[in-house]
Coordinates of C-alpha atoms in Angstrom, one line a residue:
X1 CA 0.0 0.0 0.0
X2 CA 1.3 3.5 -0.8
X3 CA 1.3 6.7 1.2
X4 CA 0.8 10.1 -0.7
X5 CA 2.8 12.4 1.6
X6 CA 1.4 16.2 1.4
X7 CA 4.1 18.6 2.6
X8 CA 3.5 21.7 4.6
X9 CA 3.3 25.4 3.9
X10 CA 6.1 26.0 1.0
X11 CA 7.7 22.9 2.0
X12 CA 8.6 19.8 0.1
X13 CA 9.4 16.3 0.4
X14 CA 12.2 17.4 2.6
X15 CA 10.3 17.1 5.7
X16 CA 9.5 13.5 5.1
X17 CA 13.5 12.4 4.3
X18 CA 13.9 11.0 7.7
X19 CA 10.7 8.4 7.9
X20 CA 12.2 5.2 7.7
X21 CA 8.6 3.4 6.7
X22 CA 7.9 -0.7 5.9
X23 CA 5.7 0.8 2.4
X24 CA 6.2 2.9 -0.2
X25 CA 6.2 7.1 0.4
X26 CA 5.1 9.1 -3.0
X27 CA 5.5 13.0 -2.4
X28 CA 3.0 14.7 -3.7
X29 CA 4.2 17.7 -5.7
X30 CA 3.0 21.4 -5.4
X31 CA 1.0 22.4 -8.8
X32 CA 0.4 25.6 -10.3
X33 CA -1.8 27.2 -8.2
X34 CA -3.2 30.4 -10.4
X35 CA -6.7 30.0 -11.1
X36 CA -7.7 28.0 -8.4
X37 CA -9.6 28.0 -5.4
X38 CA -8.6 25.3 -2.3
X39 CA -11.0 23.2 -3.6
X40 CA -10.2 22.7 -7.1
X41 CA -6.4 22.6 -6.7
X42 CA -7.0 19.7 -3.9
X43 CA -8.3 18.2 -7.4
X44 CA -5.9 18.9 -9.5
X45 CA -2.9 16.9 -7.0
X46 CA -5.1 13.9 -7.2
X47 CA -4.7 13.4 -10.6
X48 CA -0.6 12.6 -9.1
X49 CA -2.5 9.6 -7.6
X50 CA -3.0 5.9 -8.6
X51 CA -6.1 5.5 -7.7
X52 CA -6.4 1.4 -9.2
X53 CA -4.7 0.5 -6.0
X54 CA -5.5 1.1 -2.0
X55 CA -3.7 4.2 -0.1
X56 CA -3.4 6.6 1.9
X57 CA -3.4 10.2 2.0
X58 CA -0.7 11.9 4.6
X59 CA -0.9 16.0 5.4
X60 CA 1.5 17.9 7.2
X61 CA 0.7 21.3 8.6
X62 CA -1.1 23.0 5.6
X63 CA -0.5 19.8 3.5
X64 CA -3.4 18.2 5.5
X65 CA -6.1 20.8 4.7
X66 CA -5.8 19.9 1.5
X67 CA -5.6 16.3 2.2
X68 CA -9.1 16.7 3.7
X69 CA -10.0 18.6 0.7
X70 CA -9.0 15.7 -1.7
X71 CA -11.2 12.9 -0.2
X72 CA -13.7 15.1 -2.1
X73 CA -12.2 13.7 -5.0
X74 CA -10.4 10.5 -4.2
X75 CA -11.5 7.4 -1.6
X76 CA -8.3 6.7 0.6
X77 CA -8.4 3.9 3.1
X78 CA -7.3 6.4 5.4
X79 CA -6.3 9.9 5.5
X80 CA -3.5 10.4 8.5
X81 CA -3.0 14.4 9.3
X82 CA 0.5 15.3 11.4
X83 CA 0.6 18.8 12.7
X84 CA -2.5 20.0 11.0
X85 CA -6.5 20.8 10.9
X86 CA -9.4 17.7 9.9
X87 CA -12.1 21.0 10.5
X88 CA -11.9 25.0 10.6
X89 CA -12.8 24.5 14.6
X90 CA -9.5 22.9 15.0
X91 CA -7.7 25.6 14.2
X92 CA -6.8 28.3 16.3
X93 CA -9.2 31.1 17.2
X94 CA -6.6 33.8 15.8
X95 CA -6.7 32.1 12.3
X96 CA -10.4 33.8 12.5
X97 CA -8.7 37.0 12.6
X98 CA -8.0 36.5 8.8
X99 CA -11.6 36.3 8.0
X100 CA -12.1 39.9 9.0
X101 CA -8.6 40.9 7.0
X102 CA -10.1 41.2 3.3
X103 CA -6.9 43.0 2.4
X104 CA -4.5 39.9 2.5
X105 CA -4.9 39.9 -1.4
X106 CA -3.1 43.3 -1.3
X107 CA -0.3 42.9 0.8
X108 CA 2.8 42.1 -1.1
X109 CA 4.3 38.3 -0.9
X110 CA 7.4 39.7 1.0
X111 CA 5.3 40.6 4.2
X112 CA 4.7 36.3 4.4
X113 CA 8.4 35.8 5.3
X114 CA 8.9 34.6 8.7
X115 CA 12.2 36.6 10.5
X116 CA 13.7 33.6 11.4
X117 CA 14.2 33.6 15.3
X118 CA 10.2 34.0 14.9
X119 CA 9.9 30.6 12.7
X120 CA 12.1 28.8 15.2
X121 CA 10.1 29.7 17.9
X122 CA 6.7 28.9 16.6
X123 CA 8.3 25.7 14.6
X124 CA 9.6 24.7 17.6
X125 CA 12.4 23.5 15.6
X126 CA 15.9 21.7 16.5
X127 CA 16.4 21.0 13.0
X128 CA 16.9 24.8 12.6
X129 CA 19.3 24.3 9.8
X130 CA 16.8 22.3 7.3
X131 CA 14.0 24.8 8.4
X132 CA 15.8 27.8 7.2
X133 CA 16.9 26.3 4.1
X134 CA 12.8 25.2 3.4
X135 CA 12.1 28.8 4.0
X136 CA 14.5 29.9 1.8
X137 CA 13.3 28.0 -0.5
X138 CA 9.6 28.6 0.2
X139 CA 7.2 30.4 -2.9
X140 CA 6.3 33.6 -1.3
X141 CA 3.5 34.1 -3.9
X142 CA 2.2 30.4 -3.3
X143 CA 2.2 31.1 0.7
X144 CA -0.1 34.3 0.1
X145 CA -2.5 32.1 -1.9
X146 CA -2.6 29.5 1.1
X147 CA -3.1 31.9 3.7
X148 CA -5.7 33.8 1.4
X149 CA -7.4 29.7 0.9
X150 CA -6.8 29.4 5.1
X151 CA -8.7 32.3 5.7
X152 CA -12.2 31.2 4.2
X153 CA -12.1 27.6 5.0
X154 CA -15.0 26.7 6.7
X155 CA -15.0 22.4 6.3
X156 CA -17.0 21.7 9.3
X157 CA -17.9 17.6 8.4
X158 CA -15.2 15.1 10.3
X159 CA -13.7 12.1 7.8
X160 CA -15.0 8.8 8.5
X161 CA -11.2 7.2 8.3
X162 CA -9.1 10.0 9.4
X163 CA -6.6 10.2 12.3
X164 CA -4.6 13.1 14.1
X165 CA -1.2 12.7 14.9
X166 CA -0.3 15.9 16.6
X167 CA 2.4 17.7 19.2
X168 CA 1.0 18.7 22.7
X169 CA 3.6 21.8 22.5
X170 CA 2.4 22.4 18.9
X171 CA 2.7 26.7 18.9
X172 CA 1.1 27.0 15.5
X173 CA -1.9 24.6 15.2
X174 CA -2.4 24.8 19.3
X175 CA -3.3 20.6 20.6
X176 CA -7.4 20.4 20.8
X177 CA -8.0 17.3 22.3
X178 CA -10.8 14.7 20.9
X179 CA -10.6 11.7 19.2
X180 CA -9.0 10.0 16.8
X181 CA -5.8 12.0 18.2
X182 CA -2.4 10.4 18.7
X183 CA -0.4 13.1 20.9
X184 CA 2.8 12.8 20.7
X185 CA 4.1 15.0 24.6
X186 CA 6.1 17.5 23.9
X187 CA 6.1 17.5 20.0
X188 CA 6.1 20.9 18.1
X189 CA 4.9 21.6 14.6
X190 CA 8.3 20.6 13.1
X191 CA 7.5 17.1 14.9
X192 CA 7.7 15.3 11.5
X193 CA 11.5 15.9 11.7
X194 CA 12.5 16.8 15.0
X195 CA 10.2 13.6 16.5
X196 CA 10.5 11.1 14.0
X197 CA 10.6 8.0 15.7
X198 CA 7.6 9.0 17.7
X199 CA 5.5 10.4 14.3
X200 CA 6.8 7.6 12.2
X201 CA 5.9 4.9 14.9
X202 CA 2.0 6.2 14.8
X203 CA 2.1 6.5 11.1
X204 CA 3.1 3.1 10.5
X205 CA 0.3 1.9 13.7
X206 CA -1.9 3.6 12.0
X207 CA -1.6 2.0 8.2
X208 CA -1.0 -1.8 9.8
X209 CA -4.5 -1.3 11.6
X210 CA -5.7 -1.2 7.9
X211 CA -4.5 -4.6 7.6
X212 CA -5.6 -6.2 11.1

């Protein structure tokens, strides 16, 4: 069985290069974006999927968002979201603040770049050195259009095969408790590298239980 990995915010399949896992990883890659709506671009990456055969769908951060939005279009066995959101509620009440912000589509891409001391500190990151060199890397113009998507998405309805592996020191998608969560203590939203064994030992849990 494969797993379709969905990286975070600007990221690539960098943050995945440490999972050691007993089946086969495919990265998703990050389309052209112009034109679309969260919706329809969650469409257009599931045509990168072989959908003939059983998988599953894996989001980090921002990369799970749209993972939820693709089981519009696709039927994974299960859909496995690390550091990220399955509904709006889950998200933190300041993301609401960019609901009343209708001038995001103004401000120019350059404003979206982190100063890194800030990143570190809301990454949580030990890895600093790979973080700065994925934000130096990282599409200004394509994080404007997520945080633009972020700010009207209103998915209310909970997956039926869908579980949340997730930091309980996590500064930018703060732990909500309920279930279908695996908490890993003291994990941050860089967890996918900085606690790998931990996120790759409830990844694999959670794709054997397919199989039980």
């Amino acid at each position: 069985m494969k797993i379709y990995a969905i990286s975070g915010l600007g990221a690539d399949e960098r943050v995945f290069q440490f999972l050691d896992l007993p089946m086969e990883l495919v990265c998703i890659k990050w389309a052209p974006w112009n034109g679309h709506n969260l919706q329809s671009y969650a469409k257009l990456l599931c045509e990168q999927i072989d959908t003939s055969e059983r998988f599953v769908l894996m989001g980090v951060s921002f990369g799970g968002i749209v993972a939820v939005e693709m089981n519009q279009f696709c039927a994974p066995e299960k859909t496995i979201l690390i550091s990220s959101a399955e509904t709006w509620k889950d998200l933190p009440s300041w993301y609401f603040l960019l609901s009343s912000i209708h001038l995001i589509r103004f401000l120019p891409p350059a404003l979206f770049n982190l100063p890194r001391p800030l990143a570190n500190f809301l990454f949580g990151a030990k890895n600093k050195v790979l973080l700065d060199q994925i934000l130096n890397d990282t599409d200004l113009d394509f994080v404007k259009w997520s945080m633009g998507q972020i700010r009207i998405w209103r998915s209310d309805s909970r997956l039926d095969k869908c579980v949340r592996i997730h930091g309980s020191a996590d500064r930018v998608i703060p732990l909500k408790l309920g279930s279908r969560i695996r908490v890993i203590p003291g994990g941050h939203h860089f967890m996918i590298v900085d606690e790998v064994a931990n996120a790759q030992s409830s990844i694999i849990s959670e794709v054997a239980s397919l199989n039980a």
